[in-house]
PDB file of C-alpha atoms in Angstrom:
ATOM      1  CA  UNK C 243     109.049 -40.174  70.707  1.00 89.00           C
ATOM      2  CA  UNK C 244     110.326 -43.330  72.315  1.00 97.00           C
ATOM      3  CA  UNK C 245     113.651 -43.597  74.161  1.00 98.00           C
ATOM      4  CA  UNK C 246     116.213 -46.291  73.397  1.00 98.00           C
ATOM      5  CA  UNK C 247     119.209 -47.520  75.400  1.00 98.00           C
ATOM      6  CA  UNK C 248     121.662 -49.834  73.636  1.00 98.00           C
ATOM      7  CA  UNK C 249     124.217 -51.765  75.703  1.00 98.00           C
ATOM      8  CA  UNK C 250     127.609 -52.669  74.262  1.00 98.00           C
ATOM      9  CA  UNK C 251     129.367 -55.021  76.735  1.00 97.00           C
ATOM     10  CA  UNK C 252     133.063 -55.757  76.989  1.00 93.00           C
ATOM     11  CA  UNK C 253     134.860 -58.917  75.945  1.00 91.00           C
ATOM     12  CA  UNK C 254     134.676 -60.635  79.321  1.00 88.00           C
ATOM     13  CA  UNK C 255     132.489 -58.059  81.006  1.00 93.00           C
ATOM     14  CA  UNK C 256     129.045 -59.174  79.904  1.00 92.00           C
ATOM     15  CA  UNK C 257     125.764 -57.313  80.315  1.00 92.00           C
ATOM     16  CA  UNK C 258     125.056 -59.317  83.479  1.00 95.00           C
ATOM     17  CA  UNK C 259     128.021 -57.902  85.398  1.00 97.00           C
ATOM     18  CA  UNK C 260     127.385 -55.040  87.860  1.00 97.00           C
ATOM     19  CA  UNK C 261     128.124 -51.915  85.797  1.00 98.00           C
ATOM     20  CA  UNK C 262     126.025 -53.075  82.862  1.00 98.00           C
ATOM     21  CA  UNK C 263     123.321 -54.780  84.940  1.00 98.00           C
ATOM     22  CA  UNK C 264     122.559 -51.782  87.146  1.00 98.00           C
ATOM     23  CA  UNK C 265     122.867 -49.175  84.400  1.00 98.00           C
ATOM     24  CA  UNK C 266     120.452 -51.268  82.328  1.00 98.00           C
ATOM     25  CA  UNK C 267     117.985 -51.165  85.205  1.00 98.00           C
ATOM     26  CA  UNK C 268     118.469 -47.402  85.584  1.00 98.00           C
ATOM     27  CA  UNK C 269     117.743 -46.876  81.891  1.00 98.00           C
ATOM     28  CA  UNK C 270     114.618 -49.040  82.062  1.00 98.00           C
ATOM     29  CA  UNK C 271     113.447 -47.154  85.167  1.00 98.00           C
ATOM     30  CA  UNK C 272     113.880 -43.899  83.228  1.00 98.00           C
ATOM     31  CA  UNK C 273     111.553 -45.170  80.481  1.00 98.00           C
ATOM     32  CA  UNK C 274     114.104 -46.354  77.921  1.00 98.00           C
ATOM     33  CA  UNK C 275     113.555 -49.425  75.798  1.00 98.00           C
ATOM     34  CA  UNK C 276     116.618 -51.571  76.485  1.00 98.00           C
ATOM     35  CA  UNK C 277     118.548 -53.478  73.855  1.00 98.00           C
ATOM     36  CA  UNK C 278     121.586 -55.560  74.840  1.00 98.00           C
ATOM     37  CA  UNK C 279     124.028 -56.646  72.138  1.00 97.00           C
ATOM     38  CA  UNK C 280     125.395 -60.049  73.212  1.00 93.00           C
ATOM     39  CA  UNK C 281     128.286 -60.340  70.767  1.00 88.00           C
ATOM     40  CA  UNK C 282     130.770 -63.176  71.289  1.00 84.00           C
ATOM     41  CA  UNK C 283     133.451 -65.359  69.706  1.00 84.00           C
ATOM     42  CA  UNK C 284     136.524 -63.301  70.581  1.00 84.00           C
ATOM     43  CA  UNK C 285     140.080 -64.601  70.253  1.00 80.00           C
ATOM     44  CA  UNK C 286     142.052 -65.459  73.388  1.00 84.00           C
ATOM     45  CA  UNK C 287     144.825 -63.367  75.002  1.00 82.00           C
ATOM     46  CA  UNK C 288     143.773 -59.987  73.620  1.00 82.00           C
ATOM     47  CA  UNK C 289     145.326 -57.709  76.237  1.00 80.00           C
ATOM     48  CA  UNK C 290     148.494 -56.125  74.868  1.00 79.00           C
ATOM     49  CA  UNK C 291     148.049 -57.623  71.388  1.00 79.00           C
ATOM     50  CA  UNK C 292     147.033 -54.849  68.977  1.00 84.00           C
ATOM     51  CA  UNK C 293     146.184 -57.269  66.124  1.00 86.00           C
ATOM     52  CA  UNK C 294     143.863 -59.352  68.312  1.00 85.00           C
ATOM     53  CA  UNK C 295     142.268 -56.190  69.713  1.00 84.00           C
ATOM     54  CA  UNK C 296     141.549 -54.929  66.202  1.00 87.00           C
ATOM     55  CA  UNK C 297     140.174 -58.353  65.247  1.00 89.00           C
ATOM     56  CA  UNK C 298     137.934 -58.267  68.327  1.00 88.00           C
ATOM     57  CA  UNK C 299     136.695 -54.765  67.497  1.00 90.00           C
ATOM     58  CA  UNK C 300     135.836 -55.791  63.942  1.00 93.00           C
ATOM     59  CA  UNK C 301     134.024 -58.873  65.210  1.00 92.00           C
ATOM     60  CA  UNK C 302     132.012 -56.927  67.812  1.00 94.00           C
ATOM     61  CA  UNK C 303     131.262 -54.161  65.291  1.00 93.00           C
ATOM     62  CA  UNK C 304     130.075 -56.617  62.650  1.00 95.00           C
ATOM     63  CA  UNK C 305     127.854 -58.493  65.100  1.00 95.00           C
ATOM     64  CA  UNK C 306     126.491 -55.222  66.539  1.00 96.00           C
ATOM     65  CA  UNK C 307     125.609 -53.859  63.111  1.00 96.00           C
ATOM     66  CA  UNK C 308     123.798 -57.088  62.312  1.00 96.00           C
ATOM     67  CA  UNK C 309     121.860 -57.032  65.588  1.00 96.00           C
ATOM     68  CA  UNK C 310     120.953 -53.358  65.061  1.00 97.00           C
ATOM     69  CA  UNK C 311     120.046 -53.729  61.382  1.00 96.00           C
ATOM     70  CA  UNK C 312     116.318 -53.881  62.139  1.00 95.00           C
ATOM     71  CA  UNK C 313     116.367 -50.899  64.516  1.00 97.00           C
ATOM     72  CA  UNK C 314     114.791 -47.725  63.160  1.00 96.00           C
ATOM     73  CA  UNK C 315     116.712 -45.038  65.050  1.00 97.00           C
ATOM     74  CA  UNK C 316     114.418 -42.345  63.606  1.00 96.00           C
ATOM     75  CA  UNK C 317     111.739 -43.509  66.069  1.00 97.00           C
ATOM     76  CA  UNK C 318     113.868 -42.680  69.106  1.00 98.00           C
ATOM     77  CA  UNK C 319     114.939 -39.504  70.836  1.00 97.00           C
ATOM     78  CA  UNK C 320     116.970 -39.652  72.974  1.00 98.00           C
ATOM     79  CA  UNK C 321     119.215 -42.623  72.246  1.00 98.00           C
ATOM     80  CA  UNK C 322     121.606 -43.815  74.935  1.00 98.00           C
ATOM     81  CA  UNK C 323     124.657 -45.925  74.121  1.00 98.00           C
ATOM     82  CA  UNK C 324     126.208 -47.584  77.185  1.00 98.00           C
ATOM     83  CA  UNK C 325     129.560 -49.213  76.518  1.00 98.00           C
ATOM     84  CA  UNK C 326     132.113 -51.148  78.526  1.00 98.00           C
ATOM     85  CA  UNK C 327     135.729 -51.443  77.352  1.00 96.00           C
ATOM     86  CA  UNK C 328     135.763 -52.636  73.722  1.00 95.00           C
ATOM     87  CA  UNK C 329     132.038 -51.877  73.642  1.00 97.00           C
ATOM     88  CA  UNK C 330     132.850 -48.172  73.960  1.00 98.00           C
ATOM     89  CA  UNK C 331     134.765 -48.301  70.671  1.00 97.00           C
ATOM     90  CA  UNK C 332     131.951 -50.178  68.937  1.00 98.00           C
ATOM     91  CA  UNK C 333     129.321 -47.762  70.291  1.00 98.00           C
ATOM     92  CA  UNK C 334     131.352 -44.725  69.195  1.00 98.00           C
ATOM     93  CA  UNK C 335     131.906 -46.085  65.693  1.00 97.00           C
ATOM     94  CA  UNK C 336     128.255 -47.025  65.195  1.00 98.00           C
ATOM     95  CA  UNK C 337     127.169 -43.596  66.437  1.00 98.00           C
ATOM     96  CA  UNK C 338     129.632 -41.866  64.102  1.00 97.00           C
ATOM     97  CA  UNK C 339     127.893 -43.456  61.108  1.00 96.00           C
ATOM     98  CA  UNK C 340     124.322 -43.102  62.364  1.00 96.00           C
ATOM     99  CA  UNK C 341     122.221 -40.447  60.592  1.00 95.00           C
ATOM    100  CA  UNK C 342     120.709 -39.598  64.000  1.00 95.00           C
ATOM    101  CA  UNK C 343     124.039 -39.243  65.829  1.00 95.00           C
ATOM    102  CA  UNK C 344     122.988 -35.915  67.373  1.00 96.00           C
ATOM    103  CA  UNK C 345     120.397 -37.847  69.396  1.00 97.00           C
ATOM    104  CA  UNK C 346     122.976 -40.252  70.849  1.00 98.00           C
ATOM    105  CA  UNK C 347     124.362 -39.831  74.376  1.00 98.00           C
ATOM    106  CA  UNK C 348     127.095 -42.042  75.852  1.00 98.00           C
ATOM    107  CA  UNK C 349     127.889 -43.666  79.165  1.00 98.00           C
ATOM    108  CA  UNK C 350     131.427 -45.015  78.792  1.00 98.00           C
ATOM    109  CA  UNK C 351     132.673 -47.502  81.377  1.00 98.00           C
ATOM    110  CA  UNK C 352     136.447 -48.082  81.242  1.00 98.00           C
ATOM    111  CA  UNK C 353     136.804 -46.873  77.653  1.00 98.00           C
ATOM    112  CA  UNK C 354     139.862 -47.689  75.598  1.00 96.00           C
ATOM    113  CA  UNK C 355     141.906 -44.954  73.913  1.00 96.00           C
ATOM    114  CA  UNK C 356     140.536 -45.778  70.437  1.00 96.00           C
ATOM    115  CA  UNK C 357     137.058 -44.753  71.601  1.00 98.00           C
ATOM    116  CA  UNK C 358     138.155 -41.125  71.462  1.00 98.00           C
ATOM    117  CA  UNK C 359     139.046 -41.272  67.765  1.00 97.00           C
ATOM    118  CA  UNK C 360     135.313 -40.801  67.084  1.00 97.00           C
ATOM    119  CA  UNK C 361     133.082 -37.794  67.805  1.00 95.00           C
ATOM    120  CA  UNK C 362     131.259 -38.406  71.069  1.00 96.00           C
ATOM    121  CA  UNK C 363     129.082 -35.396  71.850  1.00 91.00           C
ATOM    122  CA  UNK C 364     127.193 -35.707  75.133  1.00 97.00           C
ATOM    123  CA  UNK C 365     128.966 -38.307  77.242  1.00 98.00           C
ATOM    124  CA  UNK C 366     130.185 -39.277  80.684  1.00 98.00           C
ATOM    125  CA  UNK C 367     133.173 -41.531  81.387  1.00 98.00           C
ATOM    126  CA  UNK C 368     134.226 -43.755  84.270  1.00 98.00           C
ATOM    127  CA  UNK C 369     137.764 -45.147  84.488  1.00 98.00           C
ATOM    128  CA  UNK C 370     140.108 -46.595  87.064  1.00 98.00           C
ATOM    129  CA  UNK C 371     143.547 -45.177  87.734  1.00 97.00           C
ATOM    130  CA  UNK C 372     144.960 -48.729  87.976  1.00 97.00           C
ATOM    131  CA  UNK C 373     143.454 -49.988  84.701  1.00 96.00           C
ATOM    132  CA  UNK C 374     146.078 -52.148  82.962  1.00 94.00           C
ATOM    133  CA  UNK C 375     144.275 -51.886  79.614  1.00 93.00           C
ATOM    134  CA  UNK C 376     145.056 -48.172  79.157  1.00 94.00           C
ATOM    135  CA  UNK C 377     148.076 -45.938  79.650  1.00 92.00           C
ATOM    136  CA  UNK C 378     148.166 -44.028  82.914  1.00 84.00           C
ATOM    137  CA  UNK C 379     146.205 -40.746  82.723  1.00 91.00           C
ATOM    138  CA  UNK C 380     145.340 -41.268  79.030  1.00 96.00           C
ATOM    139  CA  UNK C 381     141.569 -41.457  79.535  1.00 98.00           C
ATOM    140  CA  UNK C 382     141.276 -38.319  81.705  1.00 98.00           C
ATOM    141  CA  UNK C 383     143.460 -36.443  79.173  1.00 97.00           C
ATOM    142  CA  UNK C 384     141.385 -37.625  76.205  1.00 97.00           C
ATOM    143  CA  UNK C 385     138.181 -36.707  78.033  1.00 98.00           C
ATOM    144  CA  UNK C 386     139.514 -33.252  78.811  1.00 97.00           C
ATOM    145  CA  UNK C 387     140.347 -32.676  75.123  1.00 96.00           C
ATOM    146  CA  UNK C 388     136.779 -33.665  74.176  1.00 96.00           C
ATOM    147  CA  UNK C 389     135.097 -31.800  77.051  1.00 97.00           C
ATOM    148  CA  UNK C 390     133.699 -35.012  78.524  1.00 98.00           C
ATOM    149  CA  UNK C 391     133.302 -35.412  82.295  1.00 98.00           C
ATOM    150  CA  UNK C 392     135.641 -38.160  83.502  1.00 98.00           C
ATOM    151  CA  UNK C 393     135.189 -39.843  86.850  1.00 98.00           C
ATOM    152  CA  UNK C 394     138.359 -41.597  87.990  1.00 98.00           C
ATOM    153  CA  UNK C 395     138.046 -44.356  90.565  1.00 98.00           C
ATOM    154  CA  UNK C 396     141.142 -44.598  92.775  1.00 97.00           C
ATOM    155  CA  UNK C 397     143.043 -47.879  92.713  1.00 97.00           C
ATOM    156  CA  UNK C 398     140.426 -49.390  90.379  1.00 98.00           C
ATOM    157  CA  UNK C 399     141.166 -51.846  87.601  1.00 97.00           C
ATOM    158  CA  UNK C 400     139.443 -52.422  84.252  1.00 96.00           C
ATOM    159  CA  UNK C 401     136.284 -53.624  86.039  1.00 97.00           C
ATOM    160  CA  UNK C 402     136.396 -50.543  88.314  1.00 98.00           C
ATOM    161  CA  UNK C 403     137.248 -52.847  91.197  1.00 98.00           C
ATOM    162  CA  UNK C 404     139.945 -52.383  93.837  1.00 98.00           C
ATOM    163  CA  UNK C 405     140.001 -55.803  95.453  1.00 97.00           C
ATOM    164  CA  UNK C 406     138.320 -54.497  98.616  1.00 98.00           C
ATOM    165  CA  UNK C 407     134.669 -55.598  98.597  1.00 98.00           C
ATOM    166  CA  UNK C 408     133.426 -52.764 100.787  1.00 98.00           C
ATOM    167  CA  UNK C 409     135.240 -50.145  98.705  1.00 98.00           C
ATOM    168  CA  UNK C 410     133.999 -51.731  95.480  1.00 98.00           C
ATOM    169  CA  UNK C 411     130.371 -51.625  96.647  1.00 98.00           C
ATOM    170  CA  UNK C 412     130.745 -47.976  97.711  1.00 98.00           C
ATOM    171  CA  UNK C 413     132.363 -47.127  94.369  1.00 98.00           C
ATOM    172  CA  UNK C 414     129.636 -48.965  92.448  1.00 98.00           C
ATOM    173  CA  UNK C 415     127.014 -46.928  94.295  1.00 98.00           C
ATOM    174  CA  UNK C 416     128.803 -43.671  93.403  1.00 98.00           C
ATOM    175  CA  UNK C 417     129.152 -44.712  89.753  1.00 98.00           C
ATOM    176  CA  UNK C 418     125.477 -45.687  89.527  1.00 98.00           C
ATOM    177  CA  UNK C 419     124.364 -42.421  91.175  1.00 98.00           C
ATOM    178  CA  UNK C 420     126.353 -40.465  88.568  1.00 98.00           C
ATOM    179  CA  UNK C 421     125.035 -42.716  85.810  1.00 98.00           C
ATOM    180  CA  UNK C 422     121.442 -42.178  87.001  1.00 98.00           C
ATOM    181  CA  UNK C 423     121.976 -38.417  87.059  1.00 98.00           C
ATOM    182  CA  UNK C 424     123.358 -38.485  83.505  1.00 98.00           C
ATOM    183  CA  UNK C 425     120.496 -40.654  82.202  1.00 98.00           C
ATOM    184  CA  UNK C 426     117.910 -38.402  83.845  1.00 96.00           C
ATOM    185  CA  UNK C 427     119.355 -35.244  82.254  1.00 94.00           C
ATOM    186  CA  UNK C 428     118.987 -36.466  78.649  1.00 94.00           C
TER     187      UNK C 428
END
């Protein structure tokens, strides 16, 4: 069977930014067909506004379903969903309704709490302990409840960046090494 990796970017964190760019390359190097979902058209000032966040999720979900409508998931095993921020919610919801959900594995970069309202199965998570988009310690706690490995980056924000270029490059290397290891095990 063929292998498929689907990339669900964040609102402002597109598939060309470091976490998504390098994980996409890792998936391709591991023999996965790569599909990026370039959804767009989000409202402004989403952070802290639950109504706008829900509107954004619905928009990204609708666009993702449309872009995936021609994909025959029965042809693929394994399937890798890589999400960033709001993309983690969209990936989790699509997987929850996929008849081949047992084949889906997740790499979750800076997930939001709502991601964990869906079954996730085999997954790995990366979050920052200074992420203003989530409550302190909520992601590690949610991961622990679901039995999902959670890698916490010290002093890192929602882009897993600290503001120190050298530290950010070192952290990116660590995240990509763990991502590569996860992709290789599926």
